[in-house]
């Protein structure tokens, strides 16, 4: 009997994860069909994706981009163009949708990720910022609606693969003593502070092993990515912070490990290609072709490990402090980081100013219980305002030095 293809909504379809997701989907036309695509402003890329995948809906968050897409959509496409958060929440919750790839970058992804969780969908979660920001709300929505959360972030996908998992995809901690979260160390792993102080956005985005969007690339260079992933691991697997260790592994071949009470350590290995965790999430519980080259262990030759240096990379410590503070501190940490990364990418502040901006916001904005989305969004806004002020102060400092 022919099986009905699963209907997928890909949010952030024009980004790095989105494009890789569509690459895997295109390999399995019998298994998957694209119901909706969503992006921010990239009209050309969205138009090409609509022509290739013929989705029912294409959503642009930006109104001018939505208008342009509507004008340019060929009559041969069955695609209706939508715009804005409300339309997006409605589309992900549509009864036709089986699974939602949440791959919008940053806090902007929270409302749609949450909508997918509330609607009980299979949630393929790449958008780690939404979990860092609203972990309590998101995990509660998953539990209450019976949604199935499958982690796409490579480390969490590896942990999921190495943990005991129930038939409904709920991970269990039976016999688990620790989770070992691997980190590549990023492009500045062996740079001293003075050199990092002069780092340019392009240097920060030149990741040695992974090709990714610019925001997560900067996060990888500062190790804030590992800080966010540390928080993400605590939420997804219901772990205490002391049960998660970060291990620097420069080759990015082991994507993370689970250590058991009896001394066993299970690891998931593979080439650093996001199509592996994406295919795992799309196909679960089956294993499907991802287009990824098989791992050549002889060519890899060696796997190295070292401890992270929290003096040179304070973002990891700041993420731990946000977890310890609890409540909306994680949302504050995330929002300040987003402002700082934007300011660094537009060359308003130095790379080494990123942790200073975050630390300042964490000390200035009081954390409260994250009882509702409104409370989390208020914390996010307050932290952004404080972070903008410290960026402006640093900018004034840079200008007065250059004018002297
Ligand atoms: P990217 O910058 O390449 O793409 C971001 C996508 O989000 C684009 O399609 C963009 O149009 C869309 N977008 C941005 N703002 C939006 C808004 N306000 N509303 C709707 N859409 C919006 O980013 P990426 O590297 O693909 O990362 C996406 C998410 O996946 C991030 O949360 C990142 O941390 C996570 N992630 C990425 C990788 C990776 O290898 N790239 C790995 C693990 C996790
Ligand atoms: Mg990761």
CSV table of C-alpha atoms and ligand atoms in Angstrom, one decimal:
chain,number,residue,atom,x,y,z
A,1,UNK,CA,0.0,0.0,0.0
A,2,UNK,CA,1.4,3.4,-0.9
A,3,UNK,CA,2.1,5.6,2.1
A,4,UNK,CA,1.0,9.2,2.2
A,5,UNK,CA,4.1,11.5,2.0
A,6,UNK,CA,4.7,13.5,5.1
A,7,UNK,CA,3.8,17.2,4.8
A,8,UNK,CA,6.5,19.5,6.0
A,9,UNK,CA,6.7,23.2,6.8
A,10,UNK,CA,10.3,24.6,6.5
A,11,UNK,CA,10.7,27.8,8.5
A,12,UNK,CA,13.9,29.8,7.6
A,13,UNK,CA,13.9,27.9,4.3
A,14,UNK,CA,16.4,30.3,2.6
A,15,UNK,CA,19.0,29.9,5.3
A,16,UNK,CA,21.8,27.4,5.8
A,17,UNK,CA,19.6,24.8,7.6
A,18,UNK,CA,16.6,25.5,5.4
A,19,UNK,CA,18.6,24.9,2.2
A,20,UNK,CA,20.1,21.7,3.6
A,21,UNK,CA,16.6,20.5,4.7
A,22,UNK,CA,15.2,21.1,1.1
A,23,UNK,CA,18.3,19.2,-0.2
A,24,UNK,CA,17.3,16.1,1.9
A,25,UNK,CA,13.6,16.5,1.1
A,26,UNK,CA,14.4,16.6,-2.7
A,27,UNK,CA,16.1,13.2,-2.4
A,28,UNK,CA,12.8,11.6,-1.1
A,29,UNK,CA,9.9,12.9,-3.2
A,30,UNK,CA,7.9,9.8,-2.2
A,31,UNK,CA,8.3,10.4,1.5
A,32,UNK,CA,8.0,14.2,1.9
A,33,UNK,CA,6.1,17.1,0.4
A,34,UNK,CA,6.6,20.7,1.2
A,35,UNK,CA,3.4,22.4,2.6
A,36,UNK,CA,4.9,25.8,3.5
A,37,UNK,CA,8.1,27.7,3.3
A,38,UNK,CA,8.9,30.8,5.4
A,39,UNK,CA,11.8,33.4,5.3
A,40,UNK,CA,12.5,37.0,6.1
A,41,UNK,CA,13.4,39.0,3.1
A,42,UNK,CA,15.2,36.9,0.4
A,43,UNK,CA,12.7,37.0,-2.4
A,44,UNK,CA,14.9,35.5,-5.2
A,45,UNK,CA,15.8,32.5,-3.1
A,46,UNK,CA,12.2,32.0,-2.0
A,47,UNK,CA,10.9,32.3,-5.6
A,48,UNK,CA,13.3,29.6,-6.8
A,49,UNK,CA,12.3,27.3,-3.9
A,50,UNK,CA,8.6,27.8,-4.7
A,51,UNK,CA,9.2,26.8,-8.3
A,52,UNK,CA,11.1,23.7,-7.2
A,53,UNK,CA,8.9,22.5,-4.4
A,54,UNK,CA,5.4,24.0,-5.3
A,55,UNK,CA,4.4,24.6,-1.6
A,56,UNK,CA,0.8,25.5,-0.7
A,57,UNK,CA,2.1,28.6,1.1
A,58,UNK,CA,5.2,30.8,1.0
A,59,UNK,CA,5.5,33.3,3.9
A,60,UNK,CA,7.8,36.4,4.0
A,61,UNK,CA,8.1,38.1,7.4
A,62,UNK,CA,8.9,41.4,5.7
A,63,UNK,CA,5.8,43.0,4.1
A,64,UNK,CA,7.6,44.6,1.1
A,65,UNK,CA,9.3,41.2,0.4
A,66,UNK,CA,5.8,39.5,0.5
A,67,UNK,CA,4.4,42.1,-2.0
A,68,UNK,CA,7.3,41.5,-4.3
A,69,UNK,CA,7.0,37.8,-4.1
A,70,UNK,CA,3.3,38.0,-4.8
A,71,UNK,CA,4.0,40.0,-8.0
A,72,UNK,CA,6.7,37.7,-9.2
A,73,UNK,CA,5.0,34.3,-8.4
A,74,UNK,CA,4.4,32.6,-11.8
A,75,UNK,CA,0.9,31.4,-12.6
A,76,UNK,CA,2.3,27.8,-12.8
A,77,UNK,CA,2.9,27.9,-9.0
A,78,UNK,CA,0.0,26.9,-6.7
A,79,UNK,CA,1.6,29.0,-3.9
A,80,UNK,CA,-0.3,31.6,-1.9
A,81,UNK,CA,2.0,34.3,-0.4
A,82,UNK,CA,1.4,35.2,3.3
A,83,UNK,CA,3.1,37.7,5.6
A,84,UNK,CA,3.8,38.2,9.3
A,85,UNK,CA,3.9,36.2,12.6
A,86,UNK,CA,0.2,35.6,12.9
A,87,UNK,CA,-0.1,34.0,9.4
A,88,UNK,CA,3.0,31.9,10.3
A,89,UNK,CA,1.5,30.6,13.5
A,90,UNK,CA,-1.7,29.7,11.6
A,91,UNK,CA,0.2,27.9,8.9
A,92,UNK,CA,2.4,25.8,11.2
A,93,UNK,CA,-0.7,24.7,13.2
A,94,UNK,CA,-2.7,23.7,10.0
A,95,UNK,CA,-4.0,20.2,10.2
A,96,UNK,CA,-2.3,19.3,6.9
A,97,UNK,CA,1.2,19.8,8.5
A,98,UNK,CA,2.9,16.8,10.0
A,99,UNK,CA,6.3,18.2,10.8
A,100,UNK,CA,7.8,21.7,11.2
A,101,UNK,CA,11.5,22.4,10.6
A,102,UNK,CA,12.1,25.4,13.0
A,103,UNK,CA,15.2,27.0,11.4
A,104,UNK,CA,14.5,30.7,11.7
A,105,UNK,CA,17.6,32.4,13.3
A,106,UNK,CA,17.3,34.0,16.7
A,107,UNK,CA,14.5,35.0,19.1
A,108,UNK,CA,12.4,35.8,16.0
A,109,UNK,CA,11.8,32.0,15.8
A,110,UNK,CA,10.1,31.7,19.2
A,111,UNK,CA,6.4,32.4,18.3
A,112,UNK,CA,6.3,29.9,15.4
A,113,UNK,CA,8.3,27.3,17.3
A,114,UNK,CA,5.9,27.6,20.2
A,115,UNK,CA,2.9,27.5,17.8
A,116,UNK,CA,4.2,24.2,16.3
A,117,UNK,CA,4.7,22.8,19.9
A,118,UNK,CA,1.2,23.8,21.0
A,119,UNK,CA,-0.3,22.3,17.8
A,120,UNK,CA,1.3,18.9,18.7
A,121,UNK,CA,3.4,18.7,15.6
A,122,UNK,CA,6.7,16.9,15.1
A,123,UNK,CA,9.0,19.7,15.9
A,124,UNK,CA,12.4,19.5,14.2
A,125,UNK,CA,14.2,22.0,16.3
A,126,UNK,CA,17.2,23.9,14.9
A,127,UNK,CA,16.3,27.3,16.3
A,128,UNK,CA,18.1,26.9,19.6
A,129,UNK,CA,17.5,30.5,20.6
A,130,UNK,CA,13.8,29.8,21.1
A,131,UNK,CA,14.6,27.1,23.6
A,132,UNK,CA,17.2,29.2,25.4
A,133,UNK,CA,14.7,32.0,25.6
A,134,UNK,CA,11.5,30.2,26.4
A,135,UNK,CA,12.6,26.7,27.4
A,136,UNK,CA,10.1,26.4,30.2
A,137,UNK,CA,7.2,27.4,28.0
A,138,UNK,CA,8.3,25.4,25.0
A,139,UNK,CA,8.9,22.1,26.9
A,140,UNK,CA,5.6,22.6,28.7
A,141,UNK,CA,3.8,23.0,25.4
A,142,UNK,CA,5.5,19.9,24.0
A,143,UNK,CA,4.5,17.8,27.0
A,144,UNK,CA,0.9,19.1,27.1
A,145,UNK,CA,0.1,18.8,23.4
A,146,UNK,CA,2.0,15.5,22.9
A,147,UNK,CA,4.2,17.1,20.2
A,148,UNK,CA,7.3,15.2,19.3
A,149,UNK,CA,10.6,17.1,19.7
A,150,UNK,CA,13.5,15.9,17.6
A,151,UNK,CA,16.7,17.9,18.0
A,152,UNK,CA,18.4,19.0,14.8
A,153,UNK,CA,21.4,20.8,16.4
A,154,UNK,CA,24.1,18.3,15.7
A,155,UNK,CA,25.2,17.9,19.3
A,156,UNK,CA,21.7,17.3,20.6
A,157,UNK,CA,20.9,15.1,17.7
A,158,UNK,CA,24.0,13.0,18.7
A,159,UNK,CA,22.9,12.9,22.3
A,160,UNK,CA,19.4,11.9,21.3
A,161,UNK,CA,20.9,9.1,19.2
A,162,UNK,CA,23.1,7.9,22.1
A,163,UNK,CA,20.4,8.0,24.8
A,164,UNK,CA,17.6,5.5,25.6
A,165,UNK,CA,14.6,6.9,23.7
A,166,UNK,CA,11.0,5.7,24.1
A,167,UNK,CA,8.8,4.8,21.1
A,168,UNK,CA,7.2,8.3,21.3
A,169,UNK,CA,10.7,9.9,21.0
A,170,UNK,CA,10.8,10.9,24.7
A,171,UNK,CA,14.5,10.6,25.8
A,172,UNK,CA,15.1,8.8,29.2
A,173,UNK,CA,18.0,9.3,31.6
A,174,UNK,CA,18.0,5.6,32.6
A,175,UNK,CA,21.6,4.8,33.6
A,176,UNK,CA,23.0,8.1,32.2
A,177,UNK,CA,25.6,9.8,34.4
A,178,UNK,CA,26.8,12.6,32.2
A,179,UNK,CA,26.4,14.2,28.8
A,180,UNK,CA,29.6,15.3,27.0
A,181,UNK,CA,28.9,18.2,24.7
A,182,UNK,CA,31.6,18.5,22.1
A,183,UNK,CA,32.8,21.9,20.8
A,184,UNK,CA,35.1,22.5,17.8
A,185,UNK,CA,36.6,25.5,19.6
A,186,UNK,CA,35.8,27.7,16.5
A,187,UNK,CA,38.2,29.6,14.3
A,188,UNK,CA,39.9,31.4,17.3
A,189,UNK,CA,40.6,28.3,19.4
A,190,UNK,CA,44.3,29.0,19.6
A,191,UNK,CA,44.3,32.8,19.2
A,192,UNK,CA,45.4,34.9,22.2
A,193,UNK,CA,43.2,37.8,23.5
A,194,UNK,CA,45.1,40.6,21.7
A,195,UNK,CA,44.6,38.9,18.4
A,196,UNK,CA,40.9,38.2,19.0
A,197,UNK,CA,40.5,41.8,19.9
A,198,UNK,CA,41.3,42.7,16.3
A,199,UNK,CA,39.3,39.9,14.7
A,200,UNK,CA,37.1,40.9,11.8
A,201,UNK,CA,33.5,39.5,11.1
A,202,UNK,CA,34.8,37.5,8.1
A,203,UNK,CA,37.5,35.9,10.3
A,204,UNK,CA,34.9,35.0,12.9
A,205,UNK,CA,32.6,33.5,10.2
A,206,UNK,CA,35.3,31.4,8.7
A,207,UNK,CA,34.5,28.2,10.7
A,208,UNK,CA,37.2,25.5,10.3
A,209,UNK,CA,34.7,22.6,10.0
A,210,UNK,CA,31.1,23.8,9.4
A,211,UNK,CA,29.5,26.1,6.9
A,212,UNK,CA,26.7,28.0,8.6
A,213,UNK,CA,24.8,31.3,8.8
A,214,UNK,CA,26.7,34.3,10.1
A,215,UNK,CA,25.0,34.7,13.5
A,216,UNK,CA,25.7,31.1,14.6
A,217,UNK,CA,29.2,31.3,13.1
A,218,UNK,CA,30.1,34.3,15.4
A,219,UNK,CA,28.5,32.4,18.3
A,220,UNK,CA,30.8,29.5,17.5
A,221,UNK,CA,33.8,31.8,17.5
A,222,UNK,CA,32.9,33.3,20.9
A,223,UNK,CA,31.8,29.8,22.3
A,224,UNK,CA,28.4,31.4,23.0
A,225,UNK,CA,27.1,28.8,20.7
A,226,UNK,CA,28.3,26.1,23.2
A,227,UNK,CA,26.8,28.2,26.0
A,228,UNK,CA,23.4,28.3,24.2
A,229,UNK,CA,23.8,24.5,23.5
A,230,UNK,CA,24.5,23.9,27.1
A,231,UNK,CA,21.2,25.5,28.0
A,232,UNK,CA,19.5,23.7,25.1
A,233,UNK,CA,20.8,20.3,26.4
A,234,UNK,CA,19.5,21.0,29.9
A,235,UNK,CA,16.0,21.7,28.6
A,236,UNK,CA,15.7,19.0,26.0
A,237,UNK,CA,17.1,16.1,28.1
A,238,UNK,CA,15.9,17.5,31.5
A,239,UNK,CA,19.5,17.5,32.8
A,240,UNK,CA,21.0,19.3,35.8
A,241,UNK,CA,23.7,21.8,34.7
A,242,UNK,CA,26.4,19.7,36.6
A,243,UNK,CA,25.5,16.7,34.4
A,244,UNK,CA,26.7,18.5,31.2
A,245,UNK,CA,30.4,18.8,30.5
A,246,UNK,CA,31.9,20.7,27.5
A,247,UNK,CA,34.8,19.0,25.7
A,248,UNK,CA,36.7,20.8,22.9
A,249,UNK,CA,37.2,18.4,20.0
A,250,UNK,CA,38.7,20.3,17.1
A,251,UNK,CA,38.0,17.8,14.3
A,252,UNK,CA,34.1,17.9,14.8
A,253,UNK,CA,33.8,14.2,14.0
A,254,UNK,CA,32.3,13.2,17.3
A,255,UNK,CA,29.1,15.3,17.6
A,256,UNK,CA,28.6,14.6,21.3
A,257,UNK,CA,28.6,11.7,23.8
A,258,UNK,CA,26.6,10.1,26.6
A,259,UNK,CA,28.4,8.6,29.6
A,260,UNK,CA,26.7,5.8,31.5
A,261,UNK,CA,26.9,4.7,35.2
A,262,UNK,CA,28.7,1.5,34.2
A,263,UNK,CA,31.6,3.4,32.6
A,264,UNK,CA,30.4,3.1,29.0
A,265,UNK,CA,30.5,6.2,26.8
A,266,UNK,CA,28.4,6.2,23.6
A,267,UNK,CA,29.4,8.7,20.8
A,268,UNK,CA,27.8,9.6,17.5
A,269,UNK,CA,30.3,10.2,14.7
A,270,UNK,CA,30.0,11.5,11.2
A,271,UNK,CA,31.3,14.1,8.8
A,272,UNK,CA,30.4,17.6,9.8
A,273,UNK,CA,27.4,18.0,7.5
A,274,UNK,CA,24.0,19.2,8.9
A,275,UNK,CA,22.2,16.9,6.4
A,276,UNK,CA,22.9,14.0,8.7
A,277,UNK,CA,21.0,15.3,11.7
A,278,UNK,CA,18.3,16.8,9.4
A,279,UNK,CA,17.8,13.5,7.7
A,280,UNK,CA,17.7,11.7,11.1
A,281,UNK,CA,14.9,14.1,12.2
A,282,UNK,CA,12.9,14.0,8.9
A,283,UNK,CA,13.1,10.2,8.7
A,284,UNK,CA,12.9,9.2,12.4
A,285,UNK,CA,12.6,6.4,13.4
A,286,UNK,CA,13.8,5.3,9.9
A,287,UNK,CA,17.3,6.1,8.6
A,288,UNK,CA,17.2,7.7,5.2
A,289,UNK,CA,19.8,8.8,2.7
A,290,UNK,CA,21.2,12.3,3.4
A,291,UNK,CA,23.6,12.7,0.6
A,292,UNK,CA,26.5,12.8,3.1
A,293,UNK,CA,29.8,11.2,2.2
A,294,UNK,CA,30.7,8.2,4.4
A,295,UNK,CA,33.1,8.9,7.2
A,296,UNK,CA,36.7,7.9,6.4
A,297,UNK,CA,38.3,7.1,9.7
A,298,UNK,CA,41.7,6.4,8.2
A,299,UNK,CA,41.8,9.8,6.5
A,300,UNK,CA,40.6,11.4,9.7
A,301,UNK,CA,43.5,9.6,11.5
A,302,UNK,CA,43.1,11.3,14.9
A,303,UNK,CA,40.5,12.7,17.3
A,304,UNK,CA,41.8,15.2,19.9
A,305,UNK,CA,40.2,16.5,23.1
A,306,UNK,CA,40.9,19.4,25.4
A,307,UNK,CA,39.2,21.5,28.1
A,308,UNK,CA,37.6,24.8,27.1
A,309,UNK,CA,39.4,28.0,28.1
A,310,UNK,CA,36.8,30.1,29.9
A,311,UNK,CA,39.2,32.9,30.5
A,312,UNK,CA,39.6,33.6,26.8
A,313,UNK,CA,36.0,32.6,26.0
A,314,UNK,CA,33.9,34.1,28.8
A,315,UNK,CA,30.6,33.5,27.0
A,316,UNK,CA,30.5,29.9,28.2
A,317,UNK,CA,30.8,31.1,31.8
A,318,UNK,CA,28.1,33.7,31.2
A,319,UNK,CA,25.7,31.0,29.9
A,320,UNK,CA,26.3,28.9,33.0
A,321,UNK,CA,25.7,31.9,35.2
A,322,UNK,CA,22.4,32.5,33.3
A,323,UNK,CA,21.3,28.9,34.0
A,324,UNK,CA,22.3,29.3,37.7
A,325,UNK,CA,20.3,32.5,37.9
A,326,UNK,CA,17.3,30.8,36.3
A,327,UNK,CA,14.0,32.3,35.2
A,328,UNK,CA,14.3,34.9,32.4
A,329,UNK,CA,18.1,35.2,32.8
A,330,UNK,CA,18.6,32.9,29.9
A,331,UNK,CA,16.3,35.1,27.7
A,332,UNK,CA,18.3,38.1,28.8
A,333,UNK,CA,21.6,36.4,28.0
A,334,UNK,CA,20.3,35.4,24.5
A,335,UNK,CA,18.9,38.8,23.7
A,336,UNK,CA,22.1,40.6,24.7
A,337,UNK,CA,24.1,38.2,22.7
A,338,UNK,CA,21.9,38.8,19.6
A,339,UNK,CA,22.4,42.6,19.9
A,340,UNK,CA,26.2,42.2,20.5
A,341,UNK,CA,26.6,39.8,17.5
A,342,UNK,CA,24.7,42.2,15.2
A,343,UNK,CA,26.9,45.1,16.4
A,344,UNK,CA,30.0,43.1,15.8
A,345,UNK,CA,28.9,42.0,12.3
A,346,UNK,CA,28.2,45.7,11.5
A,347,UNK,CA,31.6,46.6,12.9
A,348,UNK,CA,30.3,48.8,15.7
A,349,UNK,CA,32.0,46.8,18.5
A,350,UNK,CA,35.0,44.5,18.8
A,351,UNK,CA,34.8,40.7,18.9
A,352,UNK,CA,36.0,40.8,22.5
A,353,UNK,CA,33.2,43.3,23.4
A,354,UNK,CA,30.6,40.7,22.9
A,355,UNK,CA,30.9,39.1,26.4
A,356,UNK,CA,31.1,42.6,27.9
A,357,UNK,CA,27.7,43.5,26.4
A,358,UNK,CA,26.1,40.3,27.7
A,359,UNK,CA,27.6,40.5,31.2
A,360,UNK,CA,26.3,44.1,31.5
A,361,UNK,CA,22.8,43.1,30.5
A,362,UNK,CA,22.8,40.2,32.8
A,363,UNK,CA,23.8,42.5,35.7
A,364,UNK,CA,21.3,45.3,34.8
A,365,UNK,CA,18.1,43.4,34.0
A,366,UNK,CA,16.5,41.5,36.9
A,367,UNK,CA,15.5,37.9,36.1
A,368,UNK,CA,11.9,36.9,36.9
A,369,UNK,CA,9.8,33.7,36.6
A,370,UNK,CA,9.1,33.0,32.9
A,371,UNK,CA,5.4,32.4,33.5
A,372,UNK,CA,4.1,33.5,30.1
A,373,UNK,CA,5.3,34.4,26.6
A,374,UNK,CA,4.6,38.1,27.4
A,375,UNK,CA,7.0,37.9,30.4
A,376,UNK,CA,9.7,36.3,28.3
A,377,UNK,CA,9.3,38.9,25.6
A,378,UNK,CA,9.5,41.8,28.1
A,379,UNK,CA,12.8,40.4,29.4
A,380,UNK,CA,14.0,40.1,25.8
A,381,UNK,CA,13.1,43.7,25.1
A,382,UNK,CA,14.6,45.0,28.3
A,383,UNK,CA,17.9,43.2,27.7
A,384,UNK,CA,18.0,44.4,24.1
A,385,UNK,CA,17.6,48.0,25.3
A,386,UNK,CA,20.4,47.7,27.9
A,387,UNK,CA,22.6,46.0,25.4
A,388,UNK,CA,22.0,48.7,22.8
A,389,UNK,CA,23.0,51.3,25.3
A,390,UNK,CA,26.3,49.5,26.1
A,391,UNK,CA,27.0,49.1,22.3
A,392,UNK,CA,26.3,52.9,21.9
A,393,UNK,CA,28.7,53.6,24.8
A,394,UNK,CA,31.4,51.5,23.2
A,395,UNK,CA,30.8,53.1,19.8
A,396,UNK,CA,31.2,56.6,21.4
A,397,UNK,CA,34.4,55.4,23.0
A,398,UNK,CA,35.7,54.1,19.6
A,399,UNK,CA,34.7,57.3,17.9
A,400,UNK,CA,36.3,59.6,20.5
A,401,UNK,CA,39.6,57.6,20.3
A,402,UNK,CA,39.6,57.8,16.5
A,403,UNK,CA,38.8,61.6,16.6
A,404,UNK,CA,41.6,62.3,19.1
B,1,LIG,P1,20.7,31.6,8.4
B,1,LIG,O1,21.1,33.0,8.8
B,1,LIG,O2,21.5,31.0,7.3
B,1,LIG,O3,19.2,31.5,7.9
B,1,LIG,C1,18.2,32.1,8.7
B,1,LIG,C2,16.8,31.9,8.1
B,1,LIG,O4,15.8,32.5,8.9
B,1,LIG,C3,16.7,32.6,6.7
B,1,LIG,O5,15.9,31.8,5.9
B,1,LIG,C4,16.0,33.9,7.0
B,1,LIG,O6,15.2,34.4,5.9
B,1,LIG,C5,15.1,33.5,8.1
B,1,LIG,N1,14.7,34.6,9.0
B,1,LIG,C6,15.5,35.5,9.7
B,1,LIG,N2,14.8,36.3,10.4
B,1,LIG,C7,13.5,35.9,10.3
B,1,LIG,C8,12.3,36.4,10.8
B,1,LIG,N3,12.2,37.5,11.6
B,1,LIG,N4,11.1,35.8,10.4
B,1,LIG,C9,11.2,34.7,9.6
B,1,LIG,N5,12.3,34.2,9.1
B,1,LIG,C10,13.5,34.8,9.4
B,1,LIG,O7,20.8,30.8,9.8
B,1,LIG,P2,21.1,29.2,9.9
B,1,LIG,O8,22.6,29.1,10.1
B,1,LIG,O9,20.4,28.4,8.9
B,1,LIG,O10,20.5,28.9,11.4
B,1,LIG,C11,19.2,28.8,11.6
B,1,LIG,C12,18.9,28.3,13.0
B,1,LIG,O11,19.5,27.0,13.1
B,1,LIG,C13,19.7,29.1,14.1
B,1,LIG,O12,18.9,29.2,15.3
B,1,LIG,C14,20.9,28.4,14.4
B,1,LIG,O13,21.4,28.5,15.7
B,1,LIG,C15,20.4,26.9,14.2
B,1,LIG,N6,21.5,26.0,13.8
B,1,LIG,C16,22.2,26.2,12.6
B,1,LIG,C17,23.2,25.3,12.3
B,1,LIG,C18,23.9,25.5,10.9
B,1,LIG,O14,24.7,24.6,10.6
B,1,LIG,N7,23.7,26.5,10.2
B,1,LIG,C19,23.5,24.2,13.1
B,1,LIG,C20,22.8,24.1,14.3
B,1,LIG,C21,21.8,25.0,14.6
B,2,LIG,MG1,25.5,22.7,17.3
